[in-house]
Every structure is written in structure tokens, then in C-alpha cells.
Coordinates of C-alpha atoms in Angstrom, one line a residue:
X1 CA -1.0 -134.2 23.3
X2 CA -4.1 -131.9 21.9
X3 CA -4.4 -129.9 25.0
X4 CA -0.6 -129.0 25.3
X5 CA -0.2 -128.1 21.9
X6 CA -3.3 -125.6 22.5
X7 CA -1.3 -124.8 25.6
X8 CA 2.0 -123.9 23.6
X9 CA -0.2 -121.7 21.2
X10 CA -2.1 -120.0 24.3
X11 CA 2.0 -119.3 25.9
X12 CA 3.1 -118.4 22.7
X13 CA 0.1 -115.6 21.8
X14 CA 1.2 -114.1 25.3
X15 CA 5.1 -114.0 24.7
X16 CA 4.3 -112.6 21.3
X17 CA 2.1 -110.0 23.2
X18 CA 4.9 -108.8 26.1
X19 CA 7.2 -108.6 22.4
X20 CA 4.4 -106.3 20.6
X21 CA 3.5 -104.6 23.8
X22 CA 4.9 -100.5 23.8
X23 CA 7.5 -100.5 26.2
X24 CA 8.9 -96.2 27.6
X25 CA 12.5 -98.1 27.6
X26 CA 13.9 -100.1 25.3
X27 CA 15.7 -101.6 27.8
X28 CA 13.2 -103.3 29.1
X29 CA 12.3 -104.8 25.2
X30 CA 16.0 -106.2 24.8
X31 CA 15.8 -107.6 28.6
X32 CA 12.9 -109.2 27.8
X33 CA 14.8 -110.5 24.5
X34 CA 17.8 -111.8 26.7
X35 CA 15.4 -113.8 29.0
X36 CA 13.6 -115.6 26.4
X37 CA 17.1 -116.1 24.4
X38 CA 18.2 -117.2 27.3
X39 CA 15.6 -119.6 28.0
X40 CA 16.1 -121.1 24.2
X41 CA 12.6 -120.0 23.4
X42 CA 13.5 -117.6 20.7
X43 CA 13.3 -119.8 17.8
X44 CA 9.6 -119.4 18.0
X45 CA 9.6 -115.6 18.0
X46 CA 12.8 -114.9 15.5
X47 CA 10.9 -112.6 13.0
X48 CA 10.1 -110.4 16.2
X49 CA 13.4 -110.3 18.0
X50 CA 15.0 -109.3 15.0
X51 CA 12.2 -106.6 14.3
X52 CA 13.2 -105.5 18.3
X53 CA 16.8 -105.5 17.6
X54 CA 16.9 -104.0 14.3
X55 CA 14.7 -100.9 16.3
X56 CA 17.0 -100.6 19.0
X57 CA 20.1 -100.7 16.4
X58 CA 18.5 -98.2 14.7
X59 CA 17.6 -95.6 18.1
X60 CA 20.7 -96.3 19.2
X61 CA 23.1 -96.1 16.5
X62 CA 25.3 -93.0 15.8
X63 CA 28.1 -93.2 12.7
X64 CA 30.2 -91.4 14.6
X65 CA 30.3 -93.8 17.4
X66 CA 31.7 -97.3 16.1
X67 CA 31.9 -98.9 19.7
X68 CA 29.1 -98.6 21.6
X69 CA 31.2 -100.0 24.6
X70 CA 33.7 -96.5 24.8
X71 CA 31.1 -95.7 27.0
X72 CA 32.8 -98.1 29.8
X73 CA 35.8 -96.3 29.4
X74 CA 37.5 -93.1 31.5
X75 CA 39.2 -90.2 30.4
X76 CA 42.5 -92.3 31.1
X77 CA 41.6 -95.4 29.0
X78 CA 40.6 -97.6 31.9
X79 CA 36.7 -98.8 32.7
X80 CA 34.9 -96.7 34.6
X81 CA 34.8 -97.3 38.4
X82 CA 31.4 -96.9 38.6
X83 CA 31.0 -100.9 37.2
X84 CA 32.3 -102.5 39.8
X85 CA 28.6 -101.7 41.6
X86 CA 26.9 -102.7 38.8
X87 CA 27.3 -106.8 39.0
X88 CA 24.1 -107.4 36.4
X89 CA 26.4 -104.5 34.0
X90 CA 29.4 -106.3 34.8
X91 CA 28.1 -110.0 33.8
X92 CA 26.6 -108.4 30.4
X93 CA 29.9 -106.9 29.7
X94 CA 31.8 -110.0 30.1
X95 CA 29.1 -112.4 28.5
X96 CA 30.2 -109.6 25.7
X97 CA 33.3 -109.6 25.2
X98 CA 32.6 -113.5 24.6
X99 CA 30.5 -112.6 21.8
X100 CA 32.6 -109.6 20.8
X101 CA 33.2 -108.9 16.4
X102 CA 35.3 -106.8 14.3
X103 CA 35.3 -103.3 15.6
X104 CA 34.4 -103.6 19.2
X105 CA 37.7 -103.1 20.2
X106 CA 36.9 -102.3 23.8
X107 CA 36.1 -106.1 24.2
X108 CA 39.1 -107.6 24.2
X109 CA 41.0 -110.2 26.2
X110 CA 41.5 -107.3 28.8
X111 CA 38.1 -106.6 29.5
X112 CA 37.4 -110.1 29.9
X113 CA 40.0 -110.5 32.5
X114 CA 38.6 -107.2 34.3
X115 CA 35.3 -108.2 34.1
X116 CA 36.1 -112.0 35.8
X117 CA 38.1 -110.6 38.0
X118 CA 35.8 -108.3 39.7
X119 CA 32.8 -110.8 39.1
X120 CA 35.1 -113.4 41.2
X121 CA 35.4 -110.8 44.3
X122 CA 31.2 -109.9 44.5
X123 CA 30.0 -113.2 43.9
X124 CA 29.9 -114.4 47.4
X125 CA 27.9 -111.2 48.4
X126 CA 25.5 -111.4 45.5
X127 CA 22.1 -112.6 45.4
X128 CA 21.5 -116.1 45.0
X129 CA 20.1 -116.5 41.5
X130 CA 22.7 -113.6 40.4
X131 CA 25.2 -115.2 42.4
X132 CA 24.5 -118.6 40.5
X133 CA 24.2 -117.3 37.3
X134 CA 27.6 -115.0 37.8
X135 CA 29.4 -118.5 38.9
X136 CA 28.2 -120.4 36.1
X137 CA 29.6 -117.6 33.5
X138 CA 32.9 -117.6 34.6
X139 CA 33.2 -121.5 34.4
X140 CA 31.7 -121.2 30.7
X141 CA 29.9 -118.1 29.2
X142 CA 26.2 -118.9 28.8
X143 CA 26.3 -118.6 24.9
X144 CA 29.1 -120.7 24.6
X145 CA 27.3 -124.0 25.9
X146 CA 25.0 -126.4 24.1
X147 CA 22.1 -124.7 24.1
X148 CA 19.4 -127.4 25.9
X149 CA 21.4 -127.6 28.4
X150 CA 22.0 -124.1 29.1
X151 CA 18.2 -123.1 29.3
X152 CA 17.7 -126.2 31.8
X153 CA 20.2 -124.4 34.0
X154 CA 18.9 -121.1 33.3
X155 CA 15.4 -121.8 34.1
X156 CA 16.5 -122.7 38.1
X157 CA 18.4 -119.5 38.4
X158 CA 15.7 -117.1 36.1
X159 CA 12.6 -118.7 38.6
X160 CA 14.4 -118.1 42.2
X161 CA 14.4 -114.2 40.5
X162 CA 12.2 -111.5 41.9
X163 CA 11.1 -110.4 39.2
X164 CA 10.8 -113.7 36.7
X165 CA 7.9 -113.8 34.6
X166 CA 6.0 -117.0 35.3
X167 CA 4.4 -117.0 31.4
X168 CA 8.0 -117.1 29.7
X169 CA 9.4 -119.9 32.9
X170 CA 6.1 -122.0 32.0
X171 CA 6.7 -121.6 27.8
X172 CA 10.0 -122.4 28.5
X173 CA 9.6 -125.9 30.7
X174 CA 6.7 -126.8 28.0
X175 CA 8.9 -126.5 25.3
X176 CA 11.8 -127.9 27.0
X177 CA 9.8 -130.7 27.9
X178 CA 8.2 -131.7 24.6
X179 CA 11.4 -131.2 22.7
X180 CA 12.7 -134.0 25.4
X181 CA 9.7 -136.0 24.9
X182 CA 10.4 -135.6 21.1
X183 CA 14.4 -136.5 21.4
X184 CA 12.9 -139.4 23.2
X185 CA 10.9 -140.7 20.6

């Protein structure tokens, strides 16, 4: 039990790392938040995903702007064409309007609908993992299931990705696995 504990810390230290690490894009900062939310690891690096978010609130916020989602939205009050191409977009969106709050009134029941609908009519001609993972959302949002179980389902879609980072997939099977072990007991 000594050696995977070192091995947690050893993970850990590099996930902290890829957090602290400058990034040109904070995109690629609150990508690398959603993977490791995603992955139910973020309880061990709270203190520095709220330091990330509270950043890129901060760069990105404008008082004049009080939904950051109008941006999804024509001249005509409809969503922009343009998102239909975008399926990784189009998931987000809808995964948001499930977690939508006072004031984001683009994210409502109608851009749930528009988002399911057009995820429905890619899927079959998306990538596998994306394909899997859009499939799963529309039978139940990923932040709306128990979370344990979620991350176990995660972690067969996030390692068939390209571009998966084998660090965060191996934290996240170690910790899955001792929390198991731990339930167990």
C-alpha cells in the first residue's frame, strides 16, 4: 500500500504541474480542468481549479456582457449555423444548458432541444469516443449522474481519445481503484 500511495503523490505532483504550467490559451487550462472534473479527480486539486477559473472569469468577463452564451446567437435570435459543425461545441453547449443559473437566459429548454436534436443526427458519423460520449449525454448529462460511476464511464471513452493524456487516465484508475478498495473495506 506504501508504494501506491508514493505513486498517487508522484501522479498528483504531475497533475498539479500541467495545472501551474503557462498555457498561450486558456482554453487549453479549462480543457484540461473539464478532463480531470470529468474524470472525478478534482477533489484533489480544488484550491487550483478554482484559482484557474476565477482567472479565466476574470480575462473573460465584461459587465456589459451578462450571457456569455449571446455569442451562439444570430442577428435573428436563432443559434448560429456555424454549430452544427462543431459537435465537441455542440455537446458543451448542451451539457450547459443542464447546468445553466440565473441570467443565462440563452440556456433554456430551447437550446437544450436544439442542441439534442442536432447531436442525435451527427452521432452516427462521429468519432467513436465522441460518438460514445455524445450518446451517453443525451441519455443522462454527464454531471447529472453519480459521480463514481460517471468517471468509470468516462475513463473508456477519454483513453480511446487521440489526444488523452496517459498521466491524468493513470491518476484517475489509481484513485478510482483505491477509493473501491476503500468502499470495500
Amino acid at each position: 500500500m506504501r508504494k501506491i500511495n508514493e505513486q498517487v503523490q508522484e501522479l498528483k505532483g504531475k497533475v498539479r504541474k500541467m495545472l501551474m504550467a503557462p498555457s498561450e490559451k486558456s482554453s487549453h487550462k479549462l480543457n484540461l480542468v473539464d478532463v480531470i472534473q470529468c474524470l472525478r479527480l478534482s477533489y484533489h486539486f480544488e484550491n487550483k481549479i478554482q484559482e484557474i477559473l476565477q482567472q479565466s472569469y476574470k480575462t473573460l468577463h465584461n459587465l456589459d456582457d451578462h450571457d456569455k452564451f449571446a455569442k451562439f446567437i444570430d442577428n435573428k435570435g436563432k443559434f448560429k449555423e456555424s454549430l452544427i459543425n462543431d459537435a465537441r461545441g455542440m455537446l458543451s453547449l448542451y451539457e450547459a444548458a443542464h447546468l445553466r443559473v440565473h441570467g443565462e437566459d440563452i440556456l433554456d429548454d430551447r437550446s437544450t432541444c436544439y442542441t439534442a436534436t442536432h447531436l442525435e443526427a451527427v452521432a452516427s458519423h462521429l468519432s467513436p469516443p465522441l460518438a460514445a460520449e455524445v450518446s451517453h449525454a443525451l441519455k443522462q448529462p454527464i454531471y447529472k449522474g453519480l459521480p463514481r460511476l460517471e468517471a468509470r464511464h468516462y475513463f473508456s471513452i477519454y483513453r480511446k481519445e487521440a489526444s488523452h493524456n496517459k498521466i491524468l487516465l493513470t491518476s484517475a484508475k489509481l484513485d478510482f481503484n483505491i477509493l473501491h478498495k476503500l468502499h470495500q473495506k
